[in-house]
mmCIF file of C-alpha atoms in Angstrom:
data_model
loop_
_atom_site.group_PDB
_atom_site.id
_atom_site.type_symbol
_atom_site.label_atom_id
_atom_site.label_comp_id
_atom_site.label_asym_id
_atom_site.label_seq_id
_atom_site.Cartn_x
_atom_site.Cartn_y
_atom_site.Cartn_z
ATOM 1 C CA MET E 1 -1.459 -32.378 32.958
ATOM 2 C CA LEU E 2 1.608 -30.225 33.678
ATOM 3 C CA ALA E 3 0.982 -27.642 31.024
ATOM 4 C CA ARG E 4 -2.061 -27.204 28.839
ATOM 5 C CA VAL E 5 -1.700 -25.206 25.645
ATOM 6 C CA THR E 6 -4.890 -23.710 24.264
ATOM 7 C CA ALA E 7 -5.142 -22.405 20.719
ATOM 8 C CA VAL E 8 -6.744 -18.987 21.021
ATOM 9 C CA ALA E 9 -6.571 -18.014 17.380
ATOM 10 C CA VAL E 10 -6.342 -19.890 14.153
ATOM 11 C CA SER E 11 -3.251 -19.672 11.993
ATOM 12 C CA VAL E 12 -2.744 -16.652 9.816
ATOM 13 C CA ALA E 13 -0.614 -16.435 6.714
ATOM 14 C CA LEU E 14 2.831 -15.296 7.789
ATOM 15 C CA ALA E 15 3.930 -14.166 4.371
ATOM 16 C CA ALA E 16 1.509 -14.051 1.499
ATOM 17 C CA THR E 17 4.234 -13.101 -0.898
ATOM 18 C CA ALA E 18 6.899 -15.438 0.487
ATOM 19 C CA THR E 19 9.450 -16.824 -1.873
ATOM 20 C CA PRO E 20 9.701 -20.610 -2.303
ATOM 21 C CA ALA E 21 10.687 -22.516 0.825
ATOM 22 C CA LEU E 22 14.354 -23.175 1.372
ATOM 23 C CA ALA E 23 13.789 -26.880 0.873
ATOM 24 C CA GLU E 24 13.095 -26.110 -2.774
ATOM 25 C CA ALA E 25 15.065 -22.914 -3.249
ATOM 26 C CA ASP E 26 18.672 -23.455 -2.273
ATOM 27 C CA SER E 27 21.484 -25.842 -1.551
ATOM 28 C CA ARG E 28 20.802 -25.928 2.213
ATOM 29 C CA ALA E 29 17.920 -28.355 1.860
ATOM 30 C CA ASP E 30 19.978 -31.119 3.464
ATOM 31 C CA LEU E 31 21.127 -29.107 6.469
ATOM 32 C CA PRO E 32 19.829 -30.283 9.861
ATOM 33 C CA SER E 33 16.718 -28.623 11.264
ATOM 34 C CA ALA E 34 17.381 -26.276 14.189
ATOM 35 C CA ILE E 35 15.438 -24.203 16.695
ATOM 36 C CA VAL E 36 16.801 -21.132 18.441
ATOM 37 C CA SER E 37 16.102 -19.167 21.625
ATOM 38 C CA MET E 38 17.068 -15.501 21.908
ATOM 39 C CA GLY E 39 16.711 -12.800 24.525
ATOM 40 C CA ASP E 40 17.157 -12.611 28.271
ATOM 41 C CA SER E 41 17.524 -14.634 31.467
ATOM 42 C CA PHE E 42 14.009 -16.080 31.456
ATOM 43 C CA ILE E 43 14.871 -18.091 28.373
ATOM 44 C CA SER E 44 18.662 -18.415 28.743
ATOM 45 C CA GLY E 45 18.166 -20.812 31.638
ATOM 46 C CA GLU E 46 19.159 -18.605 34.556
ATOM 47 C CA ALA E 47 18.689 -20.481 37.876
ATOM 48 C CA GLY E 48 18.732 -23.857 36.133
ATOM 49 C CA ARG E 49 21.300 -24.853 38.756
ATOM 50 C CA TRP E 50 18.550 -25.188 41.340
ATOM 51 C CA ARG E 51 16.009 -28.019 41.582
ATOM 52 C CA GLY E 52 13.683 -26.303 44.040
ATOM 53 C CA ASN E 53 14.742 -24.447 47.191
ATOM 54 C CA GLY E 54 16.317 -25.889 50.358
ATOM 55 C CA LEU E 55 16.730 -23.866 53.573
ATOM 56 C CA THR E 56 20.069 -25.163 54.828
ATOM 57 C CA HIS E 57 23.435 -23.605 55.655
ATOM 58 C CA TYR E 58 25.365 -26.790 54.885
ATOM 59 C CA PRO E 59 27.627 -26.288 51.830
ATOM 60 C CA GLY E 60 26.581 -29.617 50.384
ATOM 61 C CA SER E 61 23.840 -30.501 47.934
ATOM 62 C CA ARG E 62 21.475 -28.117 49.758
ATOM 63 C CA TRP E 63 19.141 -31.048 50.373
ATOM 64 C CA GLY E 64 19.301 -32.182 46.786
ATOM 65 C CA THR E 65 18.496 -28.823 45.199
ATOM 66 C CA ASP E 66 21.971 -27.796 43.955
ATOM 67 C CA LEU E 67 22.846 -29.438 40.647
ATOM 68 C CA ALA E 68 26.294 -27.823 40.727
ATOM 69 C CA ALA E 69 27.217 -30.143 43.615
ATOM 70 C CA TYR E 70 29.386 -33.203 43.042
ATOM 71 C CA ASP E 71 31.715 -35.576 44.916
ATOM 72 C CA CYS E 72 29.656 -35.153 48.072
ATOM 73 C CA ASN E 73 30.210 -36.913 51.381
ATOM 74 C CA SER E 74 27.807 -39.693 52.347
ATOM 75 C CA GLY E 75 25.256 -37.366 53.908
ATOM 76 C CA GLU E 76 25.651 -34.652 51.246
ATOM 77 C CA SER E 77 26.366 -32.064 53.942
ATOM 78 C CA TRP E 78 29.552 -31.191 52.065
ATOM 79 C CA CYS E 79 30.244 -31.237 48.323
ATOM 80 C CA TYR E 80 32.419 -29.678 45.685
ATOM 81 C CA HIS E 81 30.544 -27.169 43.526
ATOM 82 C CA ASP E 82 30.995 -26.224 39.893
ATOM 83 C CA PRO E 83 28.204 -24.123 38.315
ATOM 84 C CA ALA E 84 29.727 -24.813 34.887
ATOM 85 C CA ARG E 85 28.272 -28.319 35.224
ATOM 86 C CA VAL E 86 24.924 -26.608 34.604
ATOM 87 C CA TYR E 87 25.797 -23.400 32.741
ATOM 88 C CA GLY E 88 28.748 -24.667 30.716
ATOM 89 C CA ALA E 89 31.135 -22.087 29.287
ATOM 90 C CA SER E 90 28.464 -19.384 29.631
ATOM 91 C CA TYR E 91 29.045 -19.371 33.386
ATOM 92 C CA ASP E 92 32.265 -17.458 32.795
ATOM 93 C CA ASN E 93 30.596 -14.457 31.152
ATOM 94 C CA GLY E 94 27.390 -14.606 33.194
ATOM 95 C CA CYS E 95 24.990 -15.466 30.354
ATOM 96 C CA HIS E 96 23.992 -18.596 32.318
ATOM 97 C CA ARG E 97 22.699 -20.719 29.449
ATOM 98 C CA SER E 98 21.736 -23.776 31.437
ATOM 99 C CA ASP E 99 21.607 -27.377 30.306
ATOM 100 C CA VAL E 100 17.848 -27.427 30.941
ATOM 101 C CA ALA E 101 16.931 -24.138 29.285
ATOM 102 C CA GLU E 102 13.488 -24.027 27.689
ATOM 103 C CA ILE E 103 14.736 -24.656 24.145
ATOM 104 C CA THR E 104 16.452 -27.924 25.123
ATOM 105 C CA HIS E 105 13.106 -29.656 25.742
ATOM 106 C CA VAL E 106 11.626 -29.236 22.248
ATOM 107 C CA PRO E 107 12.062 -32.398 20.143
ATOM 108 C CA SER E 108 10.305 -31.232 16.982
ATOM 109 C CA VAL E 109 8.574 -28.302 15.317
ATOM 110 C CA THR E 110 5.741 -28.076 12.800
ATOM 111 C CA VAL E 111 6.170 -25.605 9.948
ATOM 112 C CA GLY E 112 3.745 -25.404 7.051
ATOM 113 C CA GLY E 113 1.966 -28.545 8.210
ATOM 114 C CA VAL E 114 5.184 -30.595 8.244
ATOM 115 C CA SER E 115 6.762 -31.840 11.484
ATOM 116 C CA TYR E 116 10.552 -31.646 11.617
ATOM 117 C CA PRO E 117 12.537 -33.538 14.282
ATOM 118 C CA VAL E 118 15.256 -31.496 15.965
ATOM 119 C CA ALA E 119 18.299 -33.237 17.445
ATOM 120 C CA PRO E 120 19.480 -32.028 20.886
ATOM 121 C CA GLU E 121 22.620 -30.463 19.453
ATOM 122 C CA ASN E 122 20.479 -28.348 17.121
ATOM 123 C CA ARG E 123 18.388 -26.789 19.890
ATOM 124 C CA VAL E 124 20.502 -23.658 20.141
ATOM 125 C CA ASN E 125 20.395 -21.175 23.004
ATOM 126 C CA LEU E 126 21.677 -17.677 22.116
ATOM 127 C CA ALA E 127 19.934 -15.893 25.019
ATOM 128 C CA CYS E 128 21.918 -14.212 27.774
ATOM 129 C CA SER E 129 21.013 -13.310 31.340
ATOM 130 C CA GLY E 130 20.589 -9.562 31.686
ATOM 131 C CA ALA E 131 20.093 -8.904 27.985
ATOM 132 C CA THR E 132 17.930 -6.056 26.719
ATOM 133 C CA THR E 133 16.524 -5.695 23.213
ATOM 134 C CA GLU E 134 19.755 -3.918 22.267
ATOM 135 C CA ALA E 135 21.687 -7.135 22.915
ATOM 136 C CA ILE E 136 19.708 -8.730 20.099
ATOM 137 C CA ASP E 137 20.518 -6.291 17.342
ATOM 138 C CA THR E 138 22.614 -3.221 18.229
ATOM 139 C CA THR E 139 25.053 -3.742 21.128
ATOM 140 C CA PRO E 140 26.906 -6.944 22.079
ATOM 141 C CA PHE E 141 26.210 -7.940 25.678
ATOM 142 C CA LYS E 142 28.587 -10.300 27.490
ATOM 143 C CA ASP E 143 29.201 -12.108 24.177
ATOM 144 C CA PRO E 144 31.593 -10.698 21.521
ATOM 145 C CA THR E 145 28.754 -10.196 19.017
ATOM 146 C CA THR E 146 25.044 -9.435 19.097
ATOM 147 C CA GLN E 147 22.554 -12.272 19.199
ATOM 148 C CA ALA E 148 21.422 -11.305 15.707
ATOM 149 C CA ASP E 149 24.967 -11.733 14.413
ATOM 150 C CA GLN E 150 25.140 -15.131 16.075
ATOM 151 C CA LEU E 151 21.819 -16.017 14.448
ATOM 152 C CA ALA E 152 23.186 -15.023 11.036
ATOM 153 C CA THR E 153 26.099 -17.418 11.450
ATOM 154 C CA LEU E 154 23.810 -20.213 12.583
ATOM 155 C CA ALA E 155 21.437 -19.629 9.673
ATOM 156 C CA GLU E 156 24.225 -20.573 7.270
ATOM 157 C CA THR E 157 24.933 -23.945 8.886
ATOM 158 C CA ARG E 158 21.472 -25.044 10.046
ATOM 159 C CA ARG E 159 17.932 -25.037 8.648
ATOM 160 C CA ILE E 160 16.282 -22.846 11.258
ATOM 161 C CA ARG E 161 12.639 -23.811 11.749
ATOM 162 C CA LEU E 162 11.721 -21.900 14.929
ATOM 163 C CA ILE E 163 13.027 -18.812 16.728
ATOM 164 C CA THR E 164 11.548 -18.015 20.129
ATOM 165 C CA VAL E 165 12.296 -14.758 21.918
ATOM 166 C CA SER E 166 11.912 -13.653 25.535
ATOM 167 C CA VAL E 167 12.932 -10.021 25.929
ATOM 168 C CA GLY E 168 11.726 -6.689 27.279
ATOM 169 C CA GLY E 169 11.913 -7.196 31.029
ATOM 170 C CA ASN E 170 15.352 -5.646 31.262
ATOM 171 C CA ASP E 171 14.287 -2.737 29.064
ATOM 172 C CA ILE E 172 11.872 -1.657 31.795
ATOM 173 C CA ASP E 173 14.298 -2.667 34.575
ATOM 174 C CA PHE E 174 11.936 -5.310 35.917
ATOM 175 C CA ALA E 175 14.728 -6.596 38.166
ATOM 176 C CA GLY E 176 15.067 -3.106 39.640
ATOM 177 C CA ILE E 177 11.341 -3.045 40.340
ATOM 178 C CA ILE E 178 11.491 -6.467 42.007
ATOM 179 C CA PHE E 179 14.423 -5.488 44.187
ATOM 180 C CA GLY E 180 12.718 -2.193 44.989
ATOM 181 C CA CYS E 181 9.814 -4.223 46.362
ATOM 182 C CA VAL E 182 12.250 -6.395 48.307
ATOM 183 C CA ALA E 183 13.990 -3.345 49.758
ATOM 184 C CA ALA E 184 10.675 -1.826 50.841
ATOM 185 C CA PHE E 185 9.809 -5.008 52.752
ATOM 186 C CA THR E 186 13.203 -5.753 54.279
ATOM 187 C CA GLU E 187 13.775 -2.131 55.331
ATOM 188 C CA GLY E 188 10.257 -1.747 56.698
ATOM 189 C CA SER E 189 9.516 1.189 54.416
ATOM 190 C CA SER E 190 6.087 2.780 54.529
ATOM 191 C CA GLU E 191 6.430 3.643 50.841
ATOM 192 C CA HIS E 192 5.734 0.476 48.904
ATOM 193 C CA CYS E 193 7.153 -0.176 45.449
ATOM 194 C CA MET E 194 3.773 -0.009 43.731
ATOM 195 C CA THR E 195 3.692 3.640 44.743
ATOM 196 C CA THR E 196 7.299 4.267 43.759
ATOM 197 C CA TYR E 197 7.245 2.591 40.355
ATOM 198 C CA GLY E 198 3.574 2.453 39.438
ATOM 199 C CA PRO E 199 3.192 5.907 37.869
ATOM 200 C CA GLU E 200 6.161 5.512 35.524
ATOM 201 C CA LEU E 201 5.573 1.918 34.493
ATOM 202 C CA PRO E 202 3.130 2.478 31.574
ATOM 203 C CA ALA E 203 5.597 4.765 29.789
ATOM 204 C CA ARG E 204 8.402 2.245 30.304
ATOM 205 C CA VAL E 205 6.256 -0.509 28.839
ATOM 206 C CA LEU E 206 5.337 1.538 25.767
ATOM 207 C CA THR E 207 9.030 2.115 25.067
ATOM 208 C CA MET E 208 9.693 -1.571 25.651
ATOM 209 C CA ALA E 209 7.118 -2.534 23.032
ATOM 210 C CA ASP E 210 8.735 -0.247 20.472
ATOM 211 C CA ASN E 211 12.128 -1.777 21.259
ATOM 212 C CA ILE E 212 10.792 -5.313 20.841
ATOM 213 C CA ARG E 213 9.249 -4.391 17.488
ATOM 214 C CA ARG E 214 12.629 -3.075 16.345
ATOM 215 C CA ALA E 215 14.407 -6.242 17.498
ATOM 216 C CA VAL E 216 11.860 -8.445 15.713
ATOM 217 C CA GLY E 217 12.464 -6.473 12.540
ATOM 218 C CA SER E 218 16.192 -7.047 12.893
ATOM 219 C CA ILE E 219 15.688 -10.781 13.282
ATOM 220 C CA ARG E 220 13.547 -10.821 10.142
ATOM 221 C CA THR E 221 16.226 -8.897 8.249
ATOM 222 C CA VAL E 222 18.939 -11.340 9.327
ATOM 223 C CA MET E 223 16.888 -14.282 8.126
ATOM 224 C CA ARG E 224 15.950 -12.660 4.831
ATOM 225 C CA ASP E 225 19.586 -11.754 4.205
ATOM 226 C CA ALA E 226 20.428 -15.413 4.814
ATOM 227 C CA GLY E 227 17.980 -16.444 2.077
ATOM 228 C CA TYR E 228 15.002 -17.435 4.218
ATOM 229 C CA ALA E 229 11.463 -16.477 3.346
ATOM 230 C CA ASP E 230 9.312 -15.416 6.288
ATOM 231 C CA GLY E 231 7.226 -18.584 5.946
ATOM 232 C CA ASP E 232 10.228 -20.892 6.124
ATOM 233 C CA TYR E 233 10.322 -20.707 9.914
ATOM 234 C CA ARG E 234 8.224 -19.629 12.893
ATOM 235 C CA LEU E 235 9.038 -16.568 15.017
ATOM 236 C CA VAL E 236 7.591 -16.515 18.530
ATOM 237 C CA LEU E 237 7.480 -13.857 21.255
ATOM 238 C CA GLN E 238 6.720 -15.046 24.754
ATOM 239 C CA SER E 239 5.602 -13.325 27.939
ATOM 240 C CA TYR E 240 6.903 -13.964 31.461
ATOM 241 C CA PRO E 241 5.669 -16.438 34.096
ATOM 242 C CA ALA E 242 4.740 -15.015 37.498
ATOM 243 C CA PRO E 243 7.596 -15.457 40.023
ATOM 244 C CA ILE E 244 5.452 -14.793 43.108
ATOM 245 C CA PRO E 245 1.794 -15.579 43.847
ATOM 246 C CA ALA E 246 -0.956 -13.118 44.608
ATOM 247 C CA SER E 247 -1.003 -12.329 48.321
ATOM 248 C CA ALA E 248 -3.988 -14.583 49.055
ATOM 249 C CA GLU E 249 -2.010 -17.570 47.716
ATOM 250 C CA ASN E 250 1.162 -16.916 49.766
ATOM 251 C CA ARG E 251 1.711 -19.506 52.493
ATOM 252 C CA TYR E 252 3.591 -17.035 54.713
ATOM 253 C CA VAL E 253 1.932 -14.270 56.723
ATOM 254 C CA ALA E 254 2.884 -10.833 55.422
ATOM 255 C CA THR E 255 3.554 -9.400 58.881
ATOM 256 C CA ASP E 256 5.905 -12.241 59.796
ATOM 257 C CA TRP E 257 9.617 -12.142 58.922
ATOM 258 C CA SER E 258 9.332 -15.775 57.851
ATOM 259 C CA ARG E 259 8.175 -14.482 54.457
ATOM 260 C CA TRP E 260 11.765 -13.290 54.051
ATOM 261 C CA ASN E 261 14.048 -15.493 56.141
ATOM 262 C CA GLU E 262 12.298 -18.796 55.435
ATOM 263 C CA GLY E 263 10.269 -18.326 52.269
ATOM 264 C CA GLY E 264 12.527 -16.042 50.275
ATOM 265 C CA CYS E 265 9.642 -13.910 49.027
ATOM 266 C CA PRO E 266 9.980 -10.593 50.886
ATOM 267 C CA PHE E 267 7.074 -8.609 49.410
ATOM 268 C CA TYR E 268 4.239 -6.705 51.019
ATOM 269 C CA ASP E 269 0.778 -7.992 50.141
ATOM 270 C CA ASP E 270 -0.141 -4.954 48.063
ATOM 271 C CA ASP E 271 3.159 -5.075 46.176
ATOM 272 C CA SER E 272 2.667 -8.798 45.516
ATOM 273 C CA ASP E 273 -0.784 -8.174 44.096
ATOM 274 C CA TRP E 274 0.451 -5.233 42.025
ATOM 275 C CA ALA E 275 3.300 -7.275 40.523
ATOM 276 C CA HIS E 276 1.081 -10.312 39.898
ATOM 277 C CA ASP E 277 -2.120 -8.621 38.736
ATOM 278 C CA THR E 278 -0.918 -5.369 37.146
ATOM 279 C CA VAL E 279 2.748 -5.445 36.131
ATOM 280 C CA LEU E 280 2.855 -8.861 34.460
ATOM 281 C CA PRO E 281 -0.420 -8.411 32.548
ATOM 282 C CA LEU E 282 0.741 -4.984 31.354
ATOM 283 C CA ILE E 283 3.997 -6.461 30.042
ATOM 284 C CA ALA E 284 2.220 -9.421 28.450
ATOM 285 C CA GLU E 285 -0.334 -7.225 26.684
ATOM 286 C CA ALA E 286 2.435 -5.037 25.295
ATOM 287 C CA ILE E 287 4.366 -8.033 23.981
ATOM 288 C CA GLU E 288 1.235 -9.539 22.470
ATOM 289 C CA GLY E 289 0.592 -6.189 20.793
ATOM 290 C CA VAL E 290 3.808 -6.603 18.809
ATOM 291 C CA THR E 291 2.727 -9.993 17.472
ATOM 292 C CA GLY E 292 0.335 -10.716 14.663
ATOM 293 C CA ALA E 293 0.113 -10.567 10.896
ATOM 294 C CA ASP E 294 1.999 -7.285 10.510
ATOM 295 C CA THR E 295 5.155 -8.692 12.121
ATOM 296 C CA GLY E 296 4.457 -12.345 11.270
ATOM 297 C CA THR E 297 5.101 -13.364 14.858
ATOM 298 C CA GLU E 298 3.302 -15.725 17.191
ATOM 299 C CA PHE E 299 2.592 -15.185 20.904
ATOM 300 C CA LEU E 300 3.183 -17.585 23.786
ATOM 301 C CA GLU E 301 1.382 -16.450 26.947
ATOM 302 C CA LEU E 302 3.188 -17.783 30.038
ATOM 303 C CA ARG E 303 1.818 -15.675 32.900
ATOM 304 C CA HIS E 304 -0.056 -18.588 34.455
ATOM 305 C CA ALA E 305 2.374 -21.368 33.574
ATOM 306 C CA PHE E 306 3.608 -21.587 37.191
ATOM 307 C CA ASP E 307 0.274 -21.143 38.966
ATOM 308 C CA GLY E 308 0.531 -22.880 42.344
ATOM 309 C CA HIS E 309 4.309 -23.322 42.017
ATOM 310 C CA GLU E 310 5.590 -19.764 42.484
ATOM 311 C CA VAL E 311 8.029 -19.141 45.318
ATOM 312 C CA CYS E 312 6.074 -19.214 48.621
ATOM 313 C CA ALA E 313 2.876 -20.474 46.968
ATOM 314 C CA LYS E 314 0.407 -22.477 49.002
ATOM 315 C CA GLY E 315 0.299 -26.192 48.252
ATOM 316 C CA VAL E 316 4.020 -26.586 47.530
ATOM 317 C CA THR E 317 7.048 -26.642 49.785
ATOM 318 C CA GLN E 318 10.826 -26.579 50.041
ATOM 319 C CA ALA E 319 13.186 -29.524 50.200
ATOM 320 C CA THR E 320 14.067 -30.974 53.608
ATOM 321 C CA GLU E 321 16.957 -32.913 55.099
ATOM 322 C CA ASP E 322 15.292 -36.097 53.808
ATOM 323 C CA ASN E 323 15.988 -35.007 50.228
ATOM 324 C CA THR E 324 19.215 -35.667 48.356
ATOM 325 C CA LEU E 325 20.534 -35.498 44.815
ATOM 326 C CA LYS E 326 19.302 -39.051 44.310
ATOM 327 C CA ASN E 327 16.070 -38.454 46.208
ATOM 328 C CA PRO E 328 14.993 -34.912 45.315
ATOM 329 C CA LEU E 329 11.753 -33.267 46.315
ATOM 330 C CA PRO E 330 9.412 -34.121 43.393
ATOM 331 C CA MET E 331 8.488 -31.488 40.847
ATOM 332 C CA ALA E 332 4.797 -31.667 41.769
ATOM 333 C CA GLU E 333 5.594 -30.664 45.368
ATOM 334 C CA SER E 334 8.229 -28.032 44.613
ATOM 335 C CA GLU E 335 8.511 -24.342 43.909
ATOM 336 C CA TRP E 336 9.491 -23.674 40.300
ATOM 337 C CA ILE E 337 11.058 -20.271 40.981
ATOM 338 C CA ARG E 338 14.368 -19.541 42.671
ATOM 339 C CA TRP E 339 13.761 -17.705 45.937
ATOM 340 C CA ILE E 340 14.959 -14.185 46.676
ATOM 341 C CA GLY E 341 17.617 -13.241 49.198
ATOM 342 C CA VAL E 342 17.213 -15.476 52.242
ATOM 343 C CA PRO E 343 19.477 -13.615 54.720
ATOM 344 C CA TYR E 344 22.702 -15.195 55.963
ATOM 345 C CA LEU E 345 22.257 -18.128 53.609
ATOM 346 C CA SER E 346 25.006 -18.291 51.033
ATOM 347 C CA GLN E 347 23.671 -20.175 48.030
ATOM 348 C CA GLY E 348 24.500 -19.340 44.444
ATOM 349 C CA GLN E 349 24.330 -15.878 42.928
ATOM 350 C CA GLU E 350 21.958 -12.955 43.255
ATOM 351 C CA GLN E 351 21.301 -12.921 39.505
ATOM 352 C CA GLU E 352 19.630 -16.329 39.886
ATOM 353 C CA TYR E 353 16.948 -14.929 42.190
ATOM 354 C CA ALA E 354 13.315 -14.866 40.989
ATOM 355 C CA HIS E 355 14.032 -16.959 37.864
ATOM 356 C CA PRO E 356 12.591 -20.301 36.767
ATOM 357 C CA ASN E 357 14.609 -23.052 38.419
ATOM 358 C CA ARG E 358 15.267 -26.462 36.909
ATOM 359 C CA TYR E 359 11.681 -27.572 37.388
ATOM 360 C CA GLY E 360 10.392 -24.259 36.060
ATOM 361 C CA GLN E 361 12.447 -24.575 32.920
ATOM 362 C CA LEU E 362 11.117 -28.065 32.343
ATOM 363 C CA ALA E 363 7.586 -26.649 32.621
ATOM 364 C CA LEU E 364 8.393 -23.861 30.156
ATOM 365 C CA GLY E 365 9.976 -26.378 27.806
ATOM 366 C CA ARG E 366 6.752 -28.351 27.750
ATOM 367 C CA CYS E 367 4.833 -25.167 26.988
ATOM 368 C CA LEU E 368 7.124 -24.387 24.065
ATOM 369 C CA SER E 369 6.988 -27.990 22.854
ATOM 370 C CA ALA E 370 3.210 -27.831 22.709
ATOM 371 C CA LEU E 371 3.372 -24.580 20.751
ATOM 372 C CA ALA E 372 5.929 -26.044 18.342
ATOM 373 C CA ALA E 373 3.631 -28.961 17.618
ATOM 374 C CA ALA E 374 0.575 -26.732 17.068
ATOM 375 C CA THR E 375 -0.392 -24.496 14.156
ATOM 376 C CA ALA E 376 -2.267 -21.652 15.863
ATOM 377 C CA THR E 377 -0.511 -18.299 16.189
ATOM 378 C CA THR E 378 -1.580 -17.391 19.728
ATOM 379 C CA HIS E 379 -1.099 -19.827 22.596
ATOM 380 C CA THR E 380 -1.846 -19.800 26.318
ATOM 381 C CA CYS E 381 0.126 -22.113 28.578
ATOM 382 C CA GLU E 382 -1.527 -22.784 31.906
ATOM 383 C CA GLY E 383 -0.237 -24.408 35.064
ATOM 384 C CA PRO E 384 -1.282 -27.734 36.568
ATOM 385 C CA ALA E 385 -5.016 -28.342 36.652
#
């Protein structure tokens, strides 16, 4: 089974003093049900352009991995490319809301024991690549208004049943940490990133948790101002899936440059283990600490959702010249994370690195779908058995 969701805690009352549900309380009872994603690149759909990784210089379909490719020659060694085919209008401002973002895969949601179908056009993605918690409620980022302001507008025209949020990574500059690890490896530094960033990380994460709590409060305020009771919809915070495996599960030898120029995972073993076994759990625990009865939020644990499918993981591979857009490398055999900085290979944009690719977003969508169908308030999504 691709993703198994385990209920870890039974449902708790989200609002003991909630006012009557919207279905009974106001004139919006006939509005279509909607679900919404908010936050950063891990939920906006960044890297959704890529269906796995393909190590080729040809500016074609990149062995069937580049979904921005079209009007290719017969061998797909040359194609036109238009990232807007995947990211739509959000390609222009860099939000990169892809057509396969997590929220697009959720067909229904259960609220108060009732299952509500959600049409594709009502699965709304407000997230933006690079966003911090401030982009949700205080400072517009790439878009003209904050995500909370966009939510307020949507709440007037749709019956919002579920809001899921992925945010916090940019508050602690997780991308800076990742690229610090990359720089240490590619420059042959004796000072590894776990030493550089490790001491300051706990304080960053504590601040991040406070920021997330503030943003959650702002979302609640927007919905209450729009006439929603807290129990009229579900509010979910999710953690982050691991982009790289622990060192023992990396198929490339750490002392070999192939880890960089073939695999696209240029990390020392100790930095890999630190990121996988310390950084991600620390972030996840902080996010989970914001959830619960006091904030009325649910938690979706995603750390292990890509187990065995991280970039450079053993047991999976990259596409080859035998693969094409019509004959792609299957999901079960592929990496679900966009690789990082293969030198001299011009493919896509740097901001796509280390994000869930098209297959990864499908996996996350299945995790969220399982949560939406369940009633428990804490959920763990695990990778393939």
